[in-house]
Structures are given as structure tokens and as C-alpha cells.
Amino acid sequence: MHIAPTPVIVVASQNPVKVDATRRGFAKMFPQIAFQVQSVAAASGVRQQPLSDAETLQGAVNRTQHAAQLVPRADYWVGIEGGVEERQGSMEAFAWIVVATPHLLGQSRTGTFHLPASVALLIRQGWELGPAVEVLYGRSQVKHTTGAVGVLTEGVIDRVQLYEHTVVLALVPYKHPQR
């Protein structure tokens, strides 16, 4: 009897939120498969705080490509990049998630939420979203726990949940590759 090897997913970040969201998203889309998940520190190649939709997507793509260079013998590479963008007088936050294999690419963007004016002001002054929320709301380790979305929704939606759904959506091309 031949036993198929366990598929390997490489997450282009060592942030536990991104790793957990990836694991959960793959498990929901492919519950019959036991994946091995690895994480690597992969550069985004964009600013620490991406300031546009295009820059944020590019950061996720770059992370995915860098992870593939670091761990070429994997089945999937996942890049996740959070960003902000000015729109109609306010600032919104979101993330892009890219899932790549040698032959297919899936990507999706999270839901968007508007940032309070005080947070947006700090970001315009050069702060990253996580540290801005930490200082204004008296929290710590926001990027590695609830995320800004968790603080601002007071726990209704946390960063893992926000990203998990987006991983699922980025996997749609893998669920239906021949269509």
C-alpha cells in the first residue's frame, strides 16, 4: 500500500495569527487532508505599513515568492499582508492573502474596516497600525493576538477570524482547478 506524503504549507510569516488562520482555512476547505504547516520569516519588499491596496497585494505576493525561494519543496506557499488606504476622507484597513503552488495562484482580500481618526492620524505620521492601536487603546502585542480589528470590534471579530475566511476564499481556485 502506498501512503501519500503529507502536503506541506509554508506560511511566509512567523506570526502565530497568520499561521493559525492559514491552518484553519485549509482545514475548512480540505477537511479530509492532514497538512503540515511550516512558517518562515519572509520579507514583504514593501513598507512596514503598506499605504495602498496595490502595495498591500504586492507585499503578499512578494512574501509568497520569498517563502517559495526559502522552502522550495513545499506544496503551497501563503503570503499575508495587512495594509491601509485613504478613501473618501477616511482610512480603511484590510489584508491580502495569496496562496501559490507551482501551477496555480489564488488570492483574496479581507473585509475592510474604517479606522478611528486618532489611529489614522498616527499612521499618517509614520506609525504602523498595530503599534498605533496599542498606544491609543492601552494594549500590547496586537499584531500577534487580536489584531486592530479585534481591539476595534471589542472582540467580535479577531484577526485570525478575519484572515481565516480570506484564506478559504483564496483557496477557491484549488477547490475547482479544472473549471
PDB file of C-alpha atoms in Angstrom:
ATOM      1  CA  MET A   1       0.000   0.000   0.000  1.00  0.00           C
ATOM      2  CA  HIS A   2       1.326   3.427  -0.976  1.00  0.00           C
ATOM      3  CA  ILE A   3       0.931   6.215   1.550  1.00  0.00           C
ATOM      4  CA  ALA A   4       0.747   9.682   0.026  1.00  0.00           C
ATOM      5  CA  PRO A   5       3.071  12.237   1.579  1.00  0.00           C
ATOM      6  CA  THR A   6       1.558  14.880   3.819  1.00  0.00           C
ATOM      7  CA  PRO A   7       1.142  18.117   1.847  1.00  0.00           C
ATOM      8  CA  VAL A   8       3.310  20.963   3.145  1.00  0.00           C
ATOM      9  CA  ILE A   9       2.074  24.537   3.500  1.00  0.00           C
ATOM     10  CA  VAL A  10       4.662  27.250   4.064  1.00  0.00           C
ATOM     11  CA  VAL A  11       3.334  30.429   5.648  1.00  0.00           C
ATOM     12  CA  ALA A  12       5.503  33.417   4.776  1.00  0.00           C
ATOM     13  CA  SER A  13       5.435  34.739   8.338  1.00  0.00           C
ATOM     14  CA  GLN A  14       6.235  33.567  11.829  1.00  0.00           C
ATOM     15  CA  ASN A  15       3.291  35.472  13.256  1.00  0.00           C
ATOM     16  CA  PRO A  16       1.110  32.887  15.064  1.00  0.00           C
ATOM     17  CA  VAL A  17      -2.071  34.644  13.918  1.00  0.00           C
ATOM     18  CA  LYS A  18      -1.176  34.187  10.249  1.00  0.00           C
ATOM     19  CA  VAL A  19      -0.098  30.580  10.790  1.00  0.00           C
ATOM     20  CA  ASP A  20      -3.280  29.721  12.702  1.00  0.00           C
ATOM     21  CA  ALA A  21      -5.549  31.413  10.147  1.00  0.00           C
ATOM     22  CA  THR A  22      -3.830  29.508   7.341  1.00  0.00           C
ATOM     23  CA  ARG A  23      -4.128  26.179   9.154  1.00  0.00           C
ATOM     24  CA  ARG A  24      -7.816  26.775   9.883  1.00  0.00           C
ATOM     25  CA  GLY A  25      -8.651  27.968   6.352  1.00  0.00           C
ATOM     26  CA  PHE A  26      -7.018  24.931   4.719  1.00  0.00           C
ATOM     27  CA  ALA A  27      -8.723  22.596   7.223  1.00  0.00           C
ATOM     28  CA  LYS A  28     -12.124  24.062   6.365  1.00  0.00           C
ATOM     29  CA  MET A  29     -11.624  23.777   2.618  1.00  0.00           C
ATOM     30  CA  PHE A  30      -9.907  20.371   2.681  1.00  0.00           C
ATOM     31  CA  PRO A  31     -11.090  18.610   5.880  1.00  0.00           C
ATOM     32  CA  GLN A  32     -10.036  15.193   4.563  1.00  0.00           C
ATOM     33  CA  ILE A  33      -6.358  16.217   4.259  1.00  0.00           C
ATOM     34  CA  ALA A  34      -3.884  16.499   7.136  1.00  0.00           C
ATOM     35  CA  PHE A  35      -1.479  19.281   6.206  1.00  0.00           C
ATOM     36  CA  GLN A  36       1.925  20.024   7.659  1.00  0.00           C
ATOM     37  CA  VAL A  37       2.266  23.770   8.258  1.00  0.00           C
ATOM     38  CA  GLN A  38       5.651  25.490   8.443  1.00  0.00           C
ATOM     39  CA  SER A  39       6.392  29.150   8.962  1.00  0.00           C
ATOM     40  CA  VAL A  40       9.318  31.167   7.690  1.00  0.00           C
ATOM     41  CA  ALA A  41      10.310  34.797   8.021  1.00  0.00           C
ATOM     42  CA  ALA A  42       9.780  36.165   4.513  1.00  0.00           C
ATOM     43  CA  ALA A  43      10.304  39.770   3.505  1.00  0.00           C
ATOM     44  CA  SER A  44       7.400  41.695   2.025  1.00  0.00           C
ATOM     45  CA  GLY A  45       9.538  44.045  -0.050  1.00  0.00           C
ATOM     46  CA  VAL A  46       7.126  46.890   0.722  1.00  0.00           C
ATOM     47  CA  ARG A  47       6.878  49.457   3.517  1.00  0.00           C
ATOM     48  CA  GLN A  48       6.374  48.211   7.082  1.00  0.00           C
ATOM     49  CA  GLN A  49       2.904  49.723   6.809  1.00  0.00           C
ATOM     50  CA  PRO A  50       1.649  49.427   3.232  1.00  0.00           C
ATOM     51  CA  LEU A  51      -0.395  52.508   2.366  1.00  0.00           C
ATOM     52  CA  SER A  52      -2.449  51.318  -0.616  1.00  0.00           C
ATOM     53  CA  ASP A  53      -4.369  48.348  -1.907  1.00  0.00           C
ATOM     54  CA  ALA A  54      -1.786  47.739  -4.641  1.00  0.00           C
ATOM     55  CA  GLU A  55       1.172  47.933  -2.239  1.00  0.00           C
ATOM     56  CA  THR A  56      -0.528  45.557   0.188  1.00  0.00           C
ATOM     57  CA  LEU A  57      -1.237  42.987  -2.538  1.00  0.00           C
ATOM     58  CA  GLN A  58       2.351  43.319  -3.755  1.00  0.00           C
ATOM     59  CA  GLY A  59       3.577  42.630  -0.204  1.00  0.00           C
ATOM     60  CA  ALA A  60       1.533  39.416  -0.040  1.00  0.00           C
ATOM     61  CA  VAL A  61       2.792  38.308  -3.465  1.00  0.00           C
ATOM     62  CA  ASN A  62       6.393  39.099  -2.500  1.00  0.00           C
ATOM     63  CA  ARG A  63       6.104  37.179   0.757  1.00  0.00           C
ATOM     64  CA  THR A  64       4.743  34.160  -1.121  1.00  0.00           C
ATOM     65  CA  GLN A  65       7.566  34.264  -3.663  1.00  0.00           C
ATOM     66  CA  HIS A  66      10.190  34.701  -0.954  1.00  0.00           C
ATOM     67  CA  ALA A  67       8.779  31.738   1.006  1.00  0.00           C
ATOM     68  CA  ALA A  68       8.976  29.606  -2.146  1.00  0.00           C
ATOM     69  CA  GLN A  69      12.645  30.537  -2.501  1.00  0.00           C
ATOM     70  CA  LEU A  70      13.328  29.713   1.156  1.00  0.00           C
ATOM     71  CA  VAL A  71      11.432  26.395   1.134  1.00  0.00           C
ATOM     72  CA  PRO A  72      11.176  25.246  -2.487  1.00  0.00           C
ATOM     73  CA  ARG A  73       9.983  21.718  -1.632  1.00  0.00           C
ATOM     74  CA  ALA A  74       6.515  22.624  -0.427  1.00  0.00           C
ATOM     75  CA  ASP A  75       3.062  22.162  -1.898  1.00  0.00           C
ATOM     76  CA  TYR A  76       1.629  25.595  -1.042  1.00  0.00           C
ATOM     77  CA  TRP A  77       3.101  28.970  -0.113  1.00  0.00           C
ATOM     78  CA  VAL A  78       0.928  31.536   1.655  1.00  0.00           C
ATOM     79  CA  GLY A  79       1.617  35.256   1.903  1.00  0.00           C
ATOM     80  CA  ILE A  80      -0.466  37.544   4.110  1.00  0.00           C
ATOM     81  CA  GLU A  81      -0.038  41.313   4.171  1.00  0.00           C
ATOM     82  CA  GLY A  82      -2.083  43.874   6.071  1.00  0.00           C
ATOM     83  CA  GLY A  83      -2.440  47.395   4.764  1.00  0.00           C
ATOM     84  CA  VAL A  84      -4.347  50.647   4.890  1.00  0.00           C
ATOM     85  CA  GLU A  85      -5.605  53.071   2.279  1.00  0.00           C
ATOM     86  CA  GLU A  86      -7.092  56.537   2.303  1.00  0.00           C
ATOM     87  CA  ARG A  87     -10.554  56.568   0.773  1.00  0.00           C
ATOM     88  CA  GLN A  88     -13.095  59.375   0.672  1.00  0.00           C
ATOM     89  CA  GLY A  89     -11.640  61.274   3.607  1.00  0.00           C
ATOM     90  CA  SER A  90     -11.045  58.342   5.933  1.00  0.00           C
ATOM     91  CA  MET A  91      -8.583  55.477   6.270  1.00  0.00           C
ATOM     92  CA  GLU A  92      -9.569  51.846   5.892  1.00  0.00           C
ATOM     93  CA  ALA A  93      -7.681  48.711   6.911  1.00  0.00           C
ATOM     94  CA  PHE A  94      -7.639  45.296   5.220  1.00  0.00           C
ATOM     95  CA  ALA A  95      -5.272  42.487   4.226  1.00  0.00           C
ATOM     96  CA  TRP A  96      -4.451  40.499   1.115  1.00  0.00           C
ATOM     97  CA  ILE A  97      -3.824  36.753   1.178  1.00  0.00           C
ATOM     98  CA  VAL A  98      -2.071  34.960  -1.670  1.00  0.00           C
ATOM     99  CA  VAL A  99      -1.847  31.160  -1.962  1.00  0.00           C
ATOM    100  CA  ALA A 100       0.564  29.842  -4.578  1.00  0.00           C
ATOM    101  CA  THR A 101       1.626  26.490  -5.983  1.00  0.00           C
ATOM    102  CA  PRO A 102       3.922  25.931  -8.949  1.00  0.00           C
ATOM    103  CA  HIS A 103       0.889  25.848 -11.273  1.00  0.00           C
ATOM    104  CA  LEU A 104      -1.878  27.889  -9.668  1.00  0.00           C
ATOM    105  CA  LEU A 105      -2.454  31.137  -7.794  1.00  0.00           C
ATOM    106  CA  GLY A 106      -5.316  32.078  -5.509  1.00  0.00           C
ATOM    107  CA  GLN A 107      -5.800  35.413  -3.813  1.00  0.00           C
ATOM    108  CA  SER A 108      -8.419  37.233  -1.811  1.00  0.00           C
ATOM    109  CA  ARG A 109      -8.816  40.411   0.214  1.00  0.00           C
ATOM    110  CA  THR A 110     -10.306  40.572   3.688  1.00  0.00           C
ATOM    111  CA  GLY A 111     -13.272  42.653   4.635  1.00  0.00           C
ATOM    112  CA  THR A 112     -12.473  46.328   5.108  1.00  0.00           C
ATOM    113  CA  PHE A 113     -12.997  48.427   8.207  1.00  0.00           C
ATOM    114  CA  HIS A 114     -12.601  52.154   8.738  1.00  0.00           C
ATOM    115  CA  LEU A 115     -10.098  53.301  11.316  1.00  0.00           C
ATOM    116  CA  PRO A 116     -10.856  55.869  14.004  1.00  0.00           C
ATOM    117  CA  ALA A 117      -9.453  59.315  13.184  1.00  0.00           C
ATOM    118  CA  SER A 118      -6.899  59.086  16.025  1.00  0.00           C
ATOM    119  CA  VAL A 119      -5.460  55.825  14.620  1.00  0.00           C
ATOM    120  CA  ALA A 120      -5.394  57.200  11.075  1.00  0.00           C
ATOM    121  CA  LEU A 121      -3.563  60.305  12.303  1.00  0.00           C
ATOM    122  CA  LEU A 122      -0.761  58.218  13.827  1.00  0.00           C
ATOM    123  CA  ILE A 123      -0.471  56.135  10.655  1.00  0.00           C
ATOM    124  CA  ARG A 124      -0.171  59.330   8.597  1.00  0.00           C
ATOM    125  CA  GLN A 125       2.673  60.283  10.960  1.00  0.00           C
ATOM    126  CA  GLY A 126       4.528  57.055  10.100  1.00  0.00           C
ATOM    127  CA  TRP A 127       3.215  54.569  12.663  1.00  0.00           C
ATOM    128  CA  GLU A 128       2.184  51.021  11.822  1.00  0.00           C
ATOM    129  CA  LEU A 129      -1.440  50.078  12.513  1.00  0.00           C
ATOM    130  CA  GLY A 130      -0.700  47.603  15.339  1.00  0.00           C
ATOM    131  CA  PRO A 131       1.526  49.912  17.411  1.00  0.00           C
ATOM    132  CA  ALA A 132      -0.858  52.832  16.821  1.00  0.00           C
ATOM    133  CA  VAL A 133      -3.760  50.805  18.237  1.00  0.00           C
ATOM    134  CA  GLU A 134      -1.567  49.604  21.123  1.00  0.00           C
ATOM    135  CA  VAL A 135      -0.647  53.108  22.238  1.00  0.00           C
ATOM    136  CA  LEU A 136      -4.140  54.574  21.800  1.00  0.00           C
ATOM    137  CA  TYR A 137      -6.032  51.672  23.403  1.00  0.00           C
ATOM    138  CA  GLY A 138      -3.509  50.571  26.022  1.00  0.00           C
ATOM    139  CA  ARG A 139      -2.940  47.114  24.559  1.00  0.00           C
ATOM    140  CA  SER A 140       0.170  45.073  23.779  1.00  0.00           C
ATOM    141  CA  GLN A 141       1.115  42.502  21.132  1.00  0.00           C
ATOM    142  CA  VAL A 142      -1.874  43.480  18.978  1.00  0.00           C
ATOM    143  CA  LYS A 143      -0.319  42.115  15.756  1.00  0.00           C
ATOM    144  CA  HIS A 144       0.247  38.707  17.370  1.00  0.00           C
ATOM    145  CA  THR A 145      -3.118  38.426  19.134  1.00  0.00           C
ATOM    146  CA  THR A 146      -6.473  40.022  18.299  1.00  0.00           C
ATOM    147  CA  GLY A 147      -5.199  42.474  15.707  1.00  0.00           C
ATOM    148  CA  ALA A 148      -6.509  46.005  15.356  1.00  0.00           C
ATOM    149  CA  VAL A 149      -9.815  44.517  14.194  1.00  0.00           C
ATOM    150  CA  GLY A 150     -10.160  42.649  17.489  1.00  0.00           C
ATOM    151  CA  VAL A 151      -9.490  45.765  19.542  1.00  0.00           C
ATOM    152  CA  LEU A 152     -11.758  47.976  17.456  1.00  0.00           C
ATOM    153  CA  THR A 153     -14.655  45.473  17.355  1.00  0.00           C
ATOM    154  CA  GLU A 154     -14.110  44.749  21.056  1.00  0.00           C
ATOM    155  CA  GLY A 155     -13.590  41.065  20.329  1.00  0.00           C
ATOM    156  CA  VAL A 156     -16.483  40.455  17.974  1.00  0.00           C
ATOM    157  CA  ILE A 157     -14.061  39.629  15.131  1.00  0.00           C
ATOM    158  CA  ASP A 158     -10.391  38.939  15.740  1.00  0.00           C
ATOM    159  CA  ARG A 159      -7.502  38.854  13.287  1.00  0.00           C
ATOM    160  CA  VAL A 160      -7.478  35.045  12.993  1.00  0.00           C
ATOM    161  CA  GLN A 161     -11.168  35.014  12.046  1.00  0.00           C
ATOM    162  CA  LEU A 162     -10.737  37.855   9.559  1.00  0.00           C
ATOM    163  CA  TYR A 163      -7.821  36.079   7.866  1.00  0.00           C
ATOM    164  CA  GLU A 164      -9.274  32.553   8.063  1.00  0.00           C
ATOM    165  CA  HIS A 165     -12.243  33.432   5.852  1.00  0.00           C
ATOM    166  CA  THR A 166      -9.925  35.087   3.376  1.00  0.00           C
ATOM    167  CA  VAL A 167      -7.674  32.009   3.227  1.00  0.00           C
ATOM    168  CA  VAL A 168     -10.800  29.996   2.389  1.00  0.00           C
ATOM    169  CA  LEU A 169     -11.666  32.403  -0.425  1.00  0.00           C
ATOM    170  CA  ALA A 170      -8.094  32.350  -1.758  1.00  0.00           C
ATOM    171  CA  LEU A 171      -8.384  28.545  -1.959  1.00  0.00           C
ATOM    172  CA  VAL A 172     -11.402  28.573  -4.297  1.00  0.00           C
ATOM    173  CA  PRO A 173      -9.195  28.009  -7.402  1.00  0.00           C
ATOM    174  CA  TYR A 174      -7.710  24.932  -5.683  1.00  0.00           C
ATOM    175  CA  LYS A 175     -11.137  23.516  -4.883  1.00  0.00           C
ATOM    176  CA  HIS A 176     -12.186  23.815  -8.549  1.00  0.00           C
ATOM    177  CA  PRO A 177      -8.968  23.753 -10.615  1.00  0.00           C
ATOM    178  CA  GLN A 178     -10.466  22.434 -13.876  1.00  0.00           C
ATOM    179  CA  ARG A 179     -13.226  24.996 -14.248  1.00  0.00           C
TER     180      ARG A 179
END
